[in-house]
Coordinates of C-alpha atoms and ligand atoms in Angstrom, one line a residue:
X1 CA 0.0 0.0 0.0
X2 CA 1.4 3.6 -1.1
X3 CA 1.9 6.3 1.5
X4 CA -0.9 8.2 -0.3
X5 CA -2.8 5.3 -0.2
X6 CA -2.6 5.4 3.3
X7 CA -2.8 9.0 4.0
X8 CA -6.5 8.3 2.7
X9 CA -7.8 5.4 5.1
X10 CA -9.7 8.1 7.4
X11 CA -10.6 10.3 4.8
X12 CA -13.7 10.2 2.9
X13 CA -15.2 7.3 1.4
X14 CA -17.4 8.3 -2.0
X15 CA -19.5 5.8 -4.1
X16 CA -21.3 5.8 -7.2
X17 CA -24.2 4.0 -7.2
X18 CA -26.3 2.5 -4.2
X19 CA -27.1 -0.9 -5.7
X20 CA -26.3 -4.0 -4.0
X21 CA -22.9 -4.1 -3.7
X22 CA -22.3 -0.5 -2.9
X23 CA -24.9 -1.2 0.1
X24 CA -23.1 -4.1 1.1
X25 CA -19.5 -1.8 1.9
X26 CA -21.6 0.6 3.0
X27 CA -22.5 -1.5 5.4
X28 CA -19.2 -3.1 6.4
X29 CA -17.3 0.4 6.5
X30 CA -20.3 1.5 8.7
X31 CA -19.2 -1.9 11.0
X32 CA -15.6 -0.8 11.1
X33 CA -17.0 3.0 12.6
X34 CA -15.7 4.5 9.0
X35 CA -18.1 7.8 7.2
X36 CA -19.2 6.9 3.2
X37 CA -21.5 8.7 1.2
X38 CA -23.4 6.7 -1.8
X39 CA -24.6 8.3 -4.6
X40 CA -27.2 6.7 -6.2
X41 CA -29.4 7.5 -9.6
X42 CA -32.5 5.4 -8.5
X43 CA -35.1 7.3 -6.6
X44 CA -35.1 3.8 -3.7
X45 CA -33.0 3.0 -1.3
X46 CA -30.5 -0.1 -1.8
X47 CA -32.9 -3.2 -2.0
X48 CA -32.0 -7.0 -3.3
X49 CA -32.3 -7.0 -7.1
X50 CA -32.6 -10.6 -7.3
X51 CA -36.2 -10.8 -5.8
X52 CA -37.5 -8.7 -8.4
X53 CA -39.0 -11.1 -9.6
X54 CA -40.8 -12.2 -6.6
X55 CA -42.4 -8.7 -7.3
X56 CA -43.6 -9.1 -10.5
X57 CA -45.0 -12.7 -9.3
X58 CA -47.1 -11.0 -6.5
X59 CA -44.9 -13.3 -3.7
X60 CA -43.1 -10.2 -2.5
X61 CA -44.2 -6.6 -1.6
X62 CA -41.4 -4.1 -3.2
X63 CA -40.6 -2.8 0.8
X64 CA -39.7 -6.2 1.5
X65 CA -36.6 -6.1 -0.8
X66 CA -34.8 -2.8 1.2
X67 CA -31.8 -4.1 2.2
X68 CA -31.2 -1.5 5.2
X69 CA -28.6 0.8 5.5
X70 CA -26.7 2.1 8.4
X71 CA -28.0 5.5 10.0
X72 CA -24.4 6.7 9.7
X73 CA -24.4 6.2 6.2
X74 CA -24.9 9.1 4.1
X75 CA -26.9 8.3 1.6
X76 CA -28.2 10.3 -1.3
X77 CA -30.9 9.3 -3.5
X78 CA -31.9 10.4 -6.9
X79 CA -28.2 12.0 -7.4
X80 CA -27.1 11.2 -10.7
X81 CA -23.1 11.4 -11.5
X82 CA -22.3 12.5 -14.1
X83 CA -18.6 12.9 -14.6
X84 CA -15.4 12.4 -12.1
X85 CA -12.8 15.2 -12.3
X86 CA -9.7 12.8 -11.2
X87 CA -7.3 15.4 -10.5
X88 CA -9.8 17.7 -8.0
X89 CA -10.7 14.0 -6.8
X90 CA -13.8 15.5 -6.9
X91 CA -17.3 13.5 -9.0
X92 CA -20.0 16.0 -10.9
X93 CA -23.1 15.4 -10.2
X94 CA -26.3 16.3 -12.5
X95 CA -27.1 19.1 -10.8
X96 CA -23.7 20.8 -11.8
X97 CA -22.6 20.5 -7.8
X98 CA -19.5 18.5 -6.5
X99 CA -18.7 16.3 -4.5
X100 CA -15.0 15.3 -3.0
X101 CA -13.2 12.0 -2.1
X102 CA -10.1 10.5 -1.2
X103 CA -11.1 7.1 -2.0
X104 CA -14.1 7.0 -4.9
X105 CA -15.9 3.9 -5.7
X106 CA -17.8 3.0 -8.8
X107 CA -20.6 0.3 -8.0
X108 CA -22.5 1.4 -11.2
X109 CA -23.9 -2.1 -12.2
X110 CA -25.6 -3.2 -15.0
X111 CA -27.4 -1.6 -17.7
X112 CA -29.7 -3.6 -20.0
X113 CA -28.6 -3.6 -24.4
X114 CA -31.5 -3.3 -26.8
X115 CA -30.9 -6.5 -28.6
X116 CA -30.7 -5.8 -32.3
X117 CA -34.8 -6.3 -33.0
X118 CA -35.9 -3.9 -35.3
X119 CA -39.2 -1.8 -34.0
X120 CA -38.1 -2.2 -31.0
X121 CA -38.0 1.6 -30.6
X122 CA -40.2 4.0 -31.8
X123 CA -39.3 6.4 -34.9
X124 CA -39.6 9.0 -31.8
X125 CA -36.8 7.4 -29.9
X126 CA -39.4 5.9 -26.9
X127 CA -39.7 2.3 -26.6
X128 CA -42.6 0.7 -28.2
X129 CA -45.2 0.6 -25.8
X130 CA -45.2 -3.4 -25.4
X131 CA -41.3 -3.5 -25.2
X132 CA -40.3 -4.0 -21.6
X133 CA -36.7 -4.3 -19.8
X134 CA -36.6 -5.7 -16.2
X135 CA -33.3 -4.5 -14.4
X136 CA -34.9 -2.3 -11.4
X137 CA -37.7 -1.6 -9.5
X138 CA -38.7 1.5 -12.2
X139 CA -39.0 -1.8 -14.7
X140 CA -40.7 -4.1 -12.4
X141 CA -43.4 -2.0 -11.7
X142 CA -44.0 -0.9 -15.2
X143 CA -43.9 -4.4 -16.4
X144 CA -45.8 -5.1 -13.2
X145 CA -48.7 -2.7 -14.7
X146 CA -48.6 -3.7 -18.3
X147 CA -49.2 -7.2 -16.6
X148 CA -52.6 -6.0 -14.9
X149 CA -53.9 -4.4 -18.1
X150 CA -53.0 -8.1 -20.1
X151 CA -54.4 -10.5 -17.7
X152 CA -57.6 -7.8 -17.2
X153 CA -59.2 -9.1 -20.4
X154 CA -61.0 -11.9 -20.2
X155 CA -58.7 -14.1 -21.9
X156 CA -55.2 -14.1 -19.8
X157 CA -52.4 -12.1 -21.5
X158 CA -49.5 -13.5 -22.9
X159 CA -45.3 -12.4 -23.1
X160 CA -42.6 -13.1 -25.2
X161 CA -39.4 -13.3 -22.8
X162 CA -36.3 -12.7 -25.2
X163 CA -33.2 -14.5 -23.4
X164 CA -32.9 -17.8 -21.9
X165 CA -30.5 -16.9 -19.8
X166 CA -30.5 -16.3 -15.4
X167 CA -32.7 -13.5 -15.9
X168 CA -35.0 -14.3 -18.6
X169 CA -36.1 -17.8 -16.7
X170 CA -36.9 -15.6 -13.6
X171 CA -39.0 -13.2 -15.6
X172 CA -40.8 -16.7 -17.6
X173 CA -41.9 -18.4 -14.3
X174 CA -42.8 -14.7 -12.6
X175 CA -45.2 -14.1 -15.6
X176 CA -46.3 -17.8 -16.0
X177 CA -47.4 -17.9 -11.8
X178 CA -49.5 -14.3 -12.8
X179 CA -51.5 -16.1 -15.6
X180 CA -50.1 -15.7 -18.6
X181 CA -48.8 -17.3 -21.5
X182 CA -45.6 -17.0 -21.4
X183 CA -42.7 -18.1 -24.5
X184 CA -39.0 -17.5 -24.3
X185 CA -37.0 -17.5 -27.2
X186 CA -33.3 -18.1 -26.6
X187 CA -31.0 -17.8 -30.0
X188 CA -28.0 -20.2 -28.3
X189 CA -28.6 -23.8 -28.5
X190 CA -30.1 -23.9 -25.3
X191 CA -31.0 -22.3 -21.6
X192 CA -28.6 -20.6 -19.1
X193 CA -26.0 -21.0 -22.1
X194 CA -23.3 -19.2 -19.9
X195 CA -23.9 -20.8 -16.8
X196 CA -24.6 -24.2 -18.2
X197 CA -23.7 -27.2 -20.6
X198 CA -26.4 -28.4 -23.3
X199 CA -27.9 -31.2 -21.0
X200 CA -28.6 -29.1 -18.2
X201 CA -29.5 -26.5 -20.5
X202 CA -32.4 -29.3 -21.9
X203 CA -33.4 -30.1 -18.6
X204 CA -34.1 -27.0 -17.4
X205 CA -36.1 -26.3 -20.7
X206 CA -38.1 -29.5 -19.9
X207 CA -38.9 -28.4 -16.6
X208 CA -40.1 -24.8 -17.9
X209 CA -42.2 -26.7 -20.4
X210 CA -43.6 -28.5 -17.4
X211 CA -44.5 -25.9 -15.4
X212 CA -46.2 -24.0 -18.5
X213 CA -44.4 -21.7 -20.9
X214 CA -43.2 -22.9 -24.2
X215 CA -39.4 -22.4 -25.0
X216 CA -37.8 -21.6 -28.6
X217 CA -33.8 -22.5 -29.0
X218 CA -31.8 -21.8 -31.5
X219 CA -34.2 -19.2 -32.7
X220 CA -33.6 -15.1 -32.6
X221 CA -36.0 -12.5 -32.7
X222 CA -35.7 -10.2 -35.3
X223 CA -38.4 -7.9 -35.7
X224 CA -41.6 -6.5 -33.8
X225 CA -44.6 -5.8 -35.9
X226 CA -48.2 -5.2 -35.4
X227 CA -48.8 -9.0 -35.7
X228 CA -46.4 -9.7 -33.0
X229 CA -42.8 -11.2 -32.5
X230 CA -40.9 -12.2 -36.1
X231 CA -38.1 -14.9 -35.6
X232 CA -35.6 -16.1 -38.1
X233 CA -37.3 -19.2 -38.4
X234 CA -40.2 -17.7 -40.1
X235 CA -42.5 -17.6 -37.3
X236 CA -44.3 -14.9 -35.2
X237 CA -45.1 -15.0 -31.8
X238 CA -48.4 -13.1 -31.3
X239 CA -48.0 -11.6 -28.2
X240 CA -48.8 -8.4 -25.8
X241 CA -45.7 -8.2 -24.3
X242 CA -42.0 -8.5 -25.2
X243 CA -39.3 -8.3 -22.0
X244 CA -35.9 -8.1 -22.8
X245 CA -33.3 -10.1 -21.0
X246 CA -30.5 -11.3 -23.0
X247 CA -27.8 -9.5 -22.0
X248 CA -26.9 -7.2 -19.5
X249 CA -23.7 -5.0 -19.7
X250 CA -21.1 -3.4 -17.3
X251 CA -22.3 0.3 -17.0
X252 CA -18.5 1.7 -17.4
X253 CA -19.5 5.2 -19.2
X254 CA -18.2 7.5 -16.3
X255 CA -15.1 5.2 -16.1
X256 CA -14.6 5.6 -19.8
X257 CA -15.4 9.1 -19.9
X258 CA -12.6 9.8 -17.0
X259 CA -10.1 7.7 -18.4
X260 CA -10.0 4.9 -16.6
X261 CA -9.0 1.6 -18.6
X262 CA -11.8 -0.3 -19.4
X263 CA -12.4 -3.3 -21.5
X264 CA -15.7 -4.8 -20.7
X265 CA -16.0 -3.7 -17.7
X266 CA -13.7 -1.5 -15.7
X267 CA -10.5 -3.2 -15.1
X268 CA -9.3 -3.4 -11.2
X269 CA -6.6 -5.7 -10.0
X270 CA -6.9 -7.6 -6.8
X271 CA -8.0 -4.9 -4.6
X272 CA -10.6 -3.6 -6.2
X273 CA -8.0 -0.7 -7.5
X274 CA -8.4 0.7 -10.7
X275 CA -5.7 2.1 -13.2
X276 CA -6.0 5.2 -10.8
X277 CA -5.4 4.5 -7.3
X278 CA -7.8 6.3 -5.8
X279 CA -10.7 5.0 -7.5
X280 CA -11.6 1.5 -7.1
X281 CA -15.0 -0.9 -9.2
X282 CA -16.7 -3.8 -7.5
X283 CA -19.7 -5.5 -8.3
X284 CA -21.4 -5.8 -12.1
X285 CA -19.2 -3.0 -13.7
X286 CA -16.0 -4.4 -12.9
X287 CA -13.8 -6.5 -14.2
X288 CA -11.0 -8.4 -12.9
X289 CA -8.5 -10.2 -14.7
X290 CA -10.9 -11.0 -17.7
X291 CA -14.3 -11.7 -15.9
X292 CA -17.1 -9.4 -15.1
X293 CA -19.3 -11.5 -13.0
X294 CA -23.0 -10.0 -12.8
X295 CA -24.2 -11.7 -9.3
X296 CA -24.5 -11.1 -6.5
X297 CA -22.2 -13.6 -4.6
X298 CA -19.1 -11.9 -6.1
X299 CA -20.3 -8.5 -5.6
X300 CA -20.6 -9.3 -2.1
X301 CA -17.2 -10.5 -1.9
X302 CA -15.5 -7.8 -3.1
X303 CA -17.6 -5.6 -1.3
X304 CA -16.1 -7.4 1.8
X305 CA -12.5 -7.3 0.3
X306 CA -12.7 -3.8 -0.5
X307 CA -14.1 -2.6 2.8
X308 CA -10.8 -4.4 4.6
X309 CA -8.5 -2.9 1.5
X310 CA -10.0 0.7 2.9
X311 CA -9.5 -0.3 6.7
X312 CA -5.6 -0.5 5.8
X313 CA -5.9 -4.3 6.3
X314 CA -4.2 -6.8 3.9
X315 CA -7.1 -8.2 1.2
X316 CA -7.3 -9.5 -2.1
X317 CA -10.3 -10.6 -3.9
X318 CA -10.0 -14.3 -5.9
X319 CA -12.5 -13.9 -8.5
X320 CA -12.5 -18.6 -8.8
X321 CA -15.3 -20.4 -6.8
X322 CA -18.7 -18.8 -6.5
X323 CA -21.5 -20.4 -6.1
X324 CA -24.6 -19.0 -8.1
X325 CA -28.3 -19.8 -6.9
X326 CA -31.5 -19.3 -9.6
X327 CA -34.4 -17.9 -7.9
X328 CA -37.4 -18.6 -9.6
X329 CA -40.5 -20.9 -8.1
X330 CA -40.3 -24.7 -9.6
X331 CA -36.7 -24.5 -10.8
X332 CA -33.9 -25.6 -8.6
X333 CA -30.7 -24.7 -10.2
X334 CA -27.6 -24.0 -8.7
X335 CA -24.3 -23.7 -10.6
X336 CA -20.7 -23.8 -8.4
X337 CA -17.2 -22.1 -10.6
X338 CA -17.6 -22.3 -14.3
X339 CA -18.9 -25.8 -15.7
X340 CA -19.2 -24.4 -19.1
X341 CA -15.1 -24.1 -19.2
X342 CA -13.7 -26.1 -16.1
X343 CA -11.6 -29.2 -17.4
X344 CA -11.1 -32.0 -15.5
X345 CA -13.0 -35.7 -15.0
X346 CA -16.9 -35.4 -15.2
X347 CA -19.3 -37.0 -12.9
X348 CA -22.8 -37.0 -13.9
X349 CA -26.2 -38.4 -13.1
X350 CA -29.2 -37.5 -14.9
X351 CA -32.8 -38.5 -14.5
X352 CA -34.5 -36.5 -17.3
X353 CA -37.9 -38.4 -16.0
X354 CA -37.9 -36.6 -12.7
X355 CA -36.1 -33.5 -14.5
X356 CA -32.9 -33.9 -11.8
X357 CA -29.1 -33.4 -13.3
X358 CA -26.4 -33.4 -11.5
X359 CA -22.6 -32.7 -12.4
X360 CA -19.0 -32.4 -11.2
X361 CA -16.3 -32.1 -12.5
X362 CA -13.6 -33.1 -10.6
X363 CA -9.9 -32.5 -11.0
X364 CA -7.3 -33.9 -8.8
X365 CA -9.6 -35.4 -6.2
X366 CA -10.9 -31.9 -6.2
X367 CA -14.4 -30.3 -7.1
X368 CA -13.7 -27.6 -9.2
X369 CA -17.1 -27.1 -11.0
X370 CA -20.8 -28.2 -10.9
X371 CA -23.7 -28.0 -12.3
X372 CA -27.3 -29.2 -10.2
X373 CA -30.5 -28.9 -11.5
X374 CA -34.1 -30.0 -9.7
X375 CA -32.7 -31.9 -6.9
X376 CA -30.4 -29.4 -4.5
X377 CA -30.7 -31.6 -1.4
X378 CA -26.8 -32.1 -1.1
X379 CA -25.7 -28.7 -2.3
X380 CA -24.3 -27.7 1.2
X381 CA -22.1 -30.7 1.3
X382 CA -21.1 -30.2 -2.2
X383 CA -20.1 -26.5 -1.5
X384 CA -18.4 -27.5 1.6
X385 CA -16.1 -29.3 -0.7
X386 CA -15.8 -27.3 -3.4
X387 CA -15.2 -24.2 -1.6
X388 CA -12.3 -25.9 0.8
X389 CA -11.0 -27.7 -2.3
X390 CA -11.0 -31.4 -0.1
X391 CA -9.6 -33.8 -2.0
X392 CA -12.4 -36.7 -2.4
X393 CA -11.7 -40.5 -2.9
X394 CA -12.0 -42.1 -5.9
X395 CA -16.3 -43.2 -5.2
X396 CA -17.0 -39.8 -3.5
X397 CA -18.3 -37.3 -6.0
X398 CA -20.0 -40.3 -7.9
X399 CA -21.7 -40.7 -3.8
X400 CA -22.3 -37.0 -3.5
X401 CA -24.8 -37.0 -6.8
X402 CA -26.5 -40.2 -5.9
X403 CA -29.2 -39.0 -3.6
X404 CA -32.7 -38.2 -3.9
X405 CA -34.7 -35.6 -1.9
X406 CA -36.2 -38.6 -0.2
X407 CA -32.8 -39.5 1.4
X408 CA -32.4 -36.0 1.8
X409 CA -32.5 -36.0 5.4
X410 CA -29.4 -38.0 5.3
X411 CA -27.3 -35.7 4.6
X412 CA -24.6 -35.1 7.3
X413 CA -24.8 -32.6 9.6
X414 CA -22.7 -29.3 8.3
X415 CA -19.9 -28.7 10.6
X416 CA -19.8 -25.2 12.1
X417 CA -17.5 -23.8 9.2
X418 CA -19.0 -24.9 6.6
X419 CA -20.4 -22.0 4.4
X420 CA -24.2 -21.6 4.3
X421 CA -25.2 -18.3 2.6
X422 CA -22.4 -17.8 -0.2
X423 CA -23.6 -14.3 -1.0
X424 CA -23.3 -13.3 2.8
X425 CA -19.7 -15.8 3.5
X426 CA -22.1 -17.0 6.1
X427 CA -21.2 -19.9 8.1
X428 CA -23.5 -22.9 9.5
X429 CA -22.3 -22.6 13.5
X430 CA -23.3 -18.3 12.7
X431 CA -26.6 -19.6 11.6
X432 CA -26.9 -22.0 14.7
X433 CA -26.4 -19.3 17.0
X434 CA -29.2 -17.2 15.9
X435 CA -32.7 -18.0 17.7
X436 CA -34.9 -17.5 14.8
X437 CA -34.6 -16.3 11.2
X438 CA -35.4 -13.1 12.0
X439 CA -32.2 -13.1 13.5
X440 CA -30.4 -15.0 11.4
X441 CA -30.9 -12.6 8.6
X442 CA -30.5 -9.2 11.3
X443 CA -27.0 -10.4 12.4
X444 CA -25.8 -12.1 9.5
X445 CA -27.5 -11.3 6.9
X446 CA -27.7 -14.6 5.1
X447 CA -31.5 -15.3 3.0
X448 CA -31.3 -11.7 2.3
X449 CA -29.3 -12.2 -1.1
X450 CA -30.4 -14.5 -3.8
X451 CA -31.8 -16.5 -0.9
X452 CA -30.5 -20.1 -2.3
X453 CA -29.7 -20.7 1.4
X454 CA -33.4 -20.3 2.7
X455 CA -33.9 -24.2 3.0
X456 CA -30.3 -24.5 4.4
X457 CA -30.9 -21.8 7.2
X458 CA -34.4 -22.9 7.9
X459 CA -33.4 -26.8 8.6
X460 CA -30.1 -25.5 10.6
X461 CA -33.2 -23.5 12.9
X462 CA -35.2 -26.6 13.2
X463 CA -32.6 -29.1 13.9
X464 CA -31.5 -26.6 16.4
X465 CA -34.7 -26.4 18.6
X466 CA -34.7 -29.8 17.9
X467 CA -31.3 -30.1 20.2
X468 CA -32.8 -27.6 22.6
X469 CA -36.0 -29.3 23.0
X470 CA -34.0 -32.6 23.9
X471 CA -31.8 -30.6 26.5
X472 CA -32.8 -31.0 30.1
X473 CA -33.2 -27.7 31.7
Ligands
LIG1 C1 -34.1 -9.2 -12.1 C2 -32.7 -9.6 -11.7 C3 -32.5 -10.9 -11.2 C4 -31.2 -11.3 -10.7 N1 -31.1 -12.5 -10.2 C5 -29.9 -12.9 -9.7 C6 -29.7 -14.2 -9.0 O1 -30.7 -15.0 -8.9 N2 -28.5 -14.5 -8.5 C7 -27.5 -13.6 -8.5 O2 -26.4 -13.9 -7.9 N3 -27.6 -12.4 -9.2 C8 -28.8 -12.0 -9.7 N4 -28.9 -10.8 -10.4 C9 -27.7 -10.0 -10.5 C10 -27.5 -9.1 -9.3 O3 -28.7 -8.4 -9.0 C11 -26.3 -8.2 -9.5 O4 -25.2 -9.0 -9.6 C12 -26.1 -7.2 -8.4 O5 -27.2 -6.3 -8.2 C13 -24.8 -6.3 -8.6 O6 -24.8 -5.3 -7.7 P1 -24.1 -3.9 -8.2 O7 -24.2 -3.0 -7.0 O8 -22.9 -4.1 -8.9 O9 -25.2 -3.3 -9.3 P2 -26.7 -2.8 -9.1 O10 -27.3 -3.6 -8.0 O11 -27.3 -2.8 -10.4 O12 -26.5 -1.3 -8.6 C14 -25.9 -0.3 -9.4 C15 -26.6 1.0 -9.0 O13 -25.8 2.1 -9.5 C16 -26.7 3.1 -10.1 N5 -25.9 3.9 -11.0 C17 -25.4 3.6 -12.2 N6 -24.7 4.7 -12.7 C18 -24.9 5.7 -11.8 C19 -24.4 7.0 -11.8 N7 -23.7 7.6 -12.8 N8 -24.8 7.8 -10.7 C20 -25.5 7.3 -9.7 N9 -25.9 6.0 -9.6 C21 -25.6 5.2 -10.7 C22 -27.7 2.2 -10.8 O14 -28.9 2.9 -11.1 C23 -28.0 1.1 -9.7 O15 -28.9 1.6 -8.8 C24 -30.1 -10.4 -10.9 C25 -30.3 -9.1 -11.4 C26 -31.6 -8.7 -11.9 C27 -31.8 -7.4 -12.5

């Protein structure tokens, strides 16, 4: 760490954007007693993106998604930056007014691309009025409205979902639970084509087709017309809605604009630290050593890593094993380090008549990818292993796919260290110690991201009163 570097530990603490990951090292500068201001464009306070979704279904009310933020925090809503004058260390904001730092943080996110679909856009530059995107609240709750209107009529509504991807599948089931007819059209070969390989990728499409919508792969969208959706195939999708989900990208225009480097997203090496060294990126709009990430898990870790960089601490973010939960009602999928690319041995088993798939791939003895679809009931071993890197014997991966959730309870009890909530780095004994989940998600904030570890945290509770009912007073 430079002397400057260190001159600015107790100085001010600016960030750019009060999304999910700027709220999470707001709130863990706030823990180590440090001031930060957040600057944030949306007119909400920091709330969990992921359950969107559970919006638009009609599960959650949009207050239940704040993620709270420290009193101490100064936050500043509506406040739009608009350019950062790196030699004043000082950021513009819309309004024409400054603001100063010694230590600036971009957490600008995501910002959803117009794929290239012509009529899309109106010839007056406005979105055609069927054409939604679904990235913040703003979009939920207009999508949330065009919704009402569809399903008023006395035949239910129906949506095209463009992108088969983590987003799009949330969106399909959402709008298939409200009613209507819901078809996604994916242009790869099949679903979740990033996170994925082809069989799971089927599987998941089978289980969508289960619970209702109908799925088009291999097939783009090309054009929107009066009579609805035109594909390349020939076909048209009649339909009174089109949301866009394929392809978020790294919202780096105010990095660019200043002169930061940027590729994809805004390059930082492994603290956080961009190619100035007073301004650091974490979450969707960074980039480190060729990935940009776009959930929530690694957001939350560099979040963590960054708030210890600031405290003058010795940190460095590893941007290798995350584990990456869908949320979306009916389809289990969780996806641990890159299975698309990982090399290594593969162990799979695959039941396409309950819709279950389950992958390792194993290299060394050592999980260093998976893939699990529809049956999730051993994902807290298999994390346990793939996040310590254990070295299994030659039967034990093969043994770690083979049950079914009726052997579920089987499972061997986590030990105390083993890592529950992934987005939160929260641990099984930190969940035992809470009384109720209330607490649990007050003290250590694990459910509260994209809640994978609900069913983990709520059997930790029960088997704990369990113990406590069997303990003589
Ligand atoms: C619908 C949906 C579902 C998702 N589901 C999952 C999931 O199941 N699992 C998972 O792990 N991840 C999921 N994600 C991704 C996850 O939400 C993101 O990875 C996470 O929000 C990243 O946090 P962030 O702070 O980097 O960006 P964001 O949370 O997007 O926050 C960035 C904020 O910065 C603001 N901003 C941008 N530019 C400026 C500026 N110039 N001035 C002021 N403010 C600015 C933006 O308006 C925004 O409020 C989902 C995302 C969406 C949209």
């Amino acid at each position: 760490m430079s002397l400057d570097e260190r001159a600015s530990l107790d100085r001010r603490v600016v960030v750019v954007g009060a999304g999910m990951a700027a709220a999470r090292l707001a709130d863990a500068l706030a823990d180590a007693g440090r001031h930060v201001t957040l600057l944030g464009d949306e007119p909400h306070p920091p709330y969990n993106r992921i359950l969107l979704s559970a919006v638009l279904e009609g599960t959650h009310d949009p207050a239940a998604l704040e993620l709270g933020v420290r009193d101490t925090v100064d936050l500043r809503l509506g406040t739009r930056v608009v350019d950062i004058h790196r030699e004043e260390r000082e950021v513009e904001l819309a309004d024409r007014s400054r603001v100063g730092y010694d230590a600036l943080v971009l957490a600008t996110g995501a910002i959803p691309t117009l794929p290239p679909i012509r009529g899309l856009v109106r010839p007056d530059g406005r979105l055609h009025e069927k054409v939604h995107a679904f990235r913040s609240l703003a979009d939920c709750e207009r999508l949330d409205a065009a919704v009402g209107v569809s399903t008023g009529s006395t035949t239910a509504g129906s949506a095209v979902v463009v992108g088969g991807g983590l987003l799009g599948l949330q969106v399909a089931r959402a709008l298939s639970v409200r009613g209507l007819a819901v078809e996604v059209v994916e242009g790869g070969e099949h679903l979740l084509r990033s996170q994925v390989e082809e069989r799971a990728g089927r599987i998941i499409a089978r289980d969508l087709t289960r619970l209702g919508a109908t799925v088009y792969t291999g097939a783009r969208a090309v054009r929107l017309t009066e009579d609805g959706l035109v594909l390349d195939n020939g076909y048209t999708l009649e339909t009174d809605l089109v949301v866009l989900t394929a392809g978020d990208r790294p919202s780096t225009a105010l990095a660019r604009r200043a002169g930061l480097e940027v590729r994809r997203g805004v390059v930082v090496d492994e603290r956080l630290r961009t190619s100035d060294e007073h301004i650091y990126a974490i979450g969707d709009c960074a980039q480190r050593g060729g990935t940009v990430t776009g959930f929530v898990p690694p957001a939350w870790e560099q979040a963590a890593v960054l708030a210890r960089h600031l405290a003058g601490e010795e940190a460095s973010y590893d941007p290798g094993r995350h584990v990456v939960r869908l949320r979306a009602t009916g389809l289990d999928v969780a996806v641990l380090g890159d299975p698309v690319h990982a090399e290594g041995e593969v162990v799979e088993v695959t039941n396409p008549v309950v819709g279950s798939h389950r992958r390792l791939v194993v290299d060394g003895g050592r999980i260093v990818a998976g893939t699990l679809v529809g049956d999730l009931s051993r994902i807290g071993l298999i994390t346990q292993h793939f996040d310590r890197g254990t070295v299994l014997g030659a039967n034990e991966p093969g043994l770690l796919l083979m049950p079914d959730r009726a052997t579920a309870a089987a499972e061997p009890q986590l030990p105390d260290d083993a890592e529950v909530c992934s987005c939160a780095g929260v641990s099984a004994g930190a969940v035992r110690a809470c009384a109720s989940l209330d607490e649990v998600r007050a003290t250590t904030r694990a459910t509260t991201g994209c809640g994978g570890c609900s069913d983990a945290v709520r059997r930790l509770l029960d088997t704990r009163s369990t113990l406590l009912e069997g303990t003589p007073r």
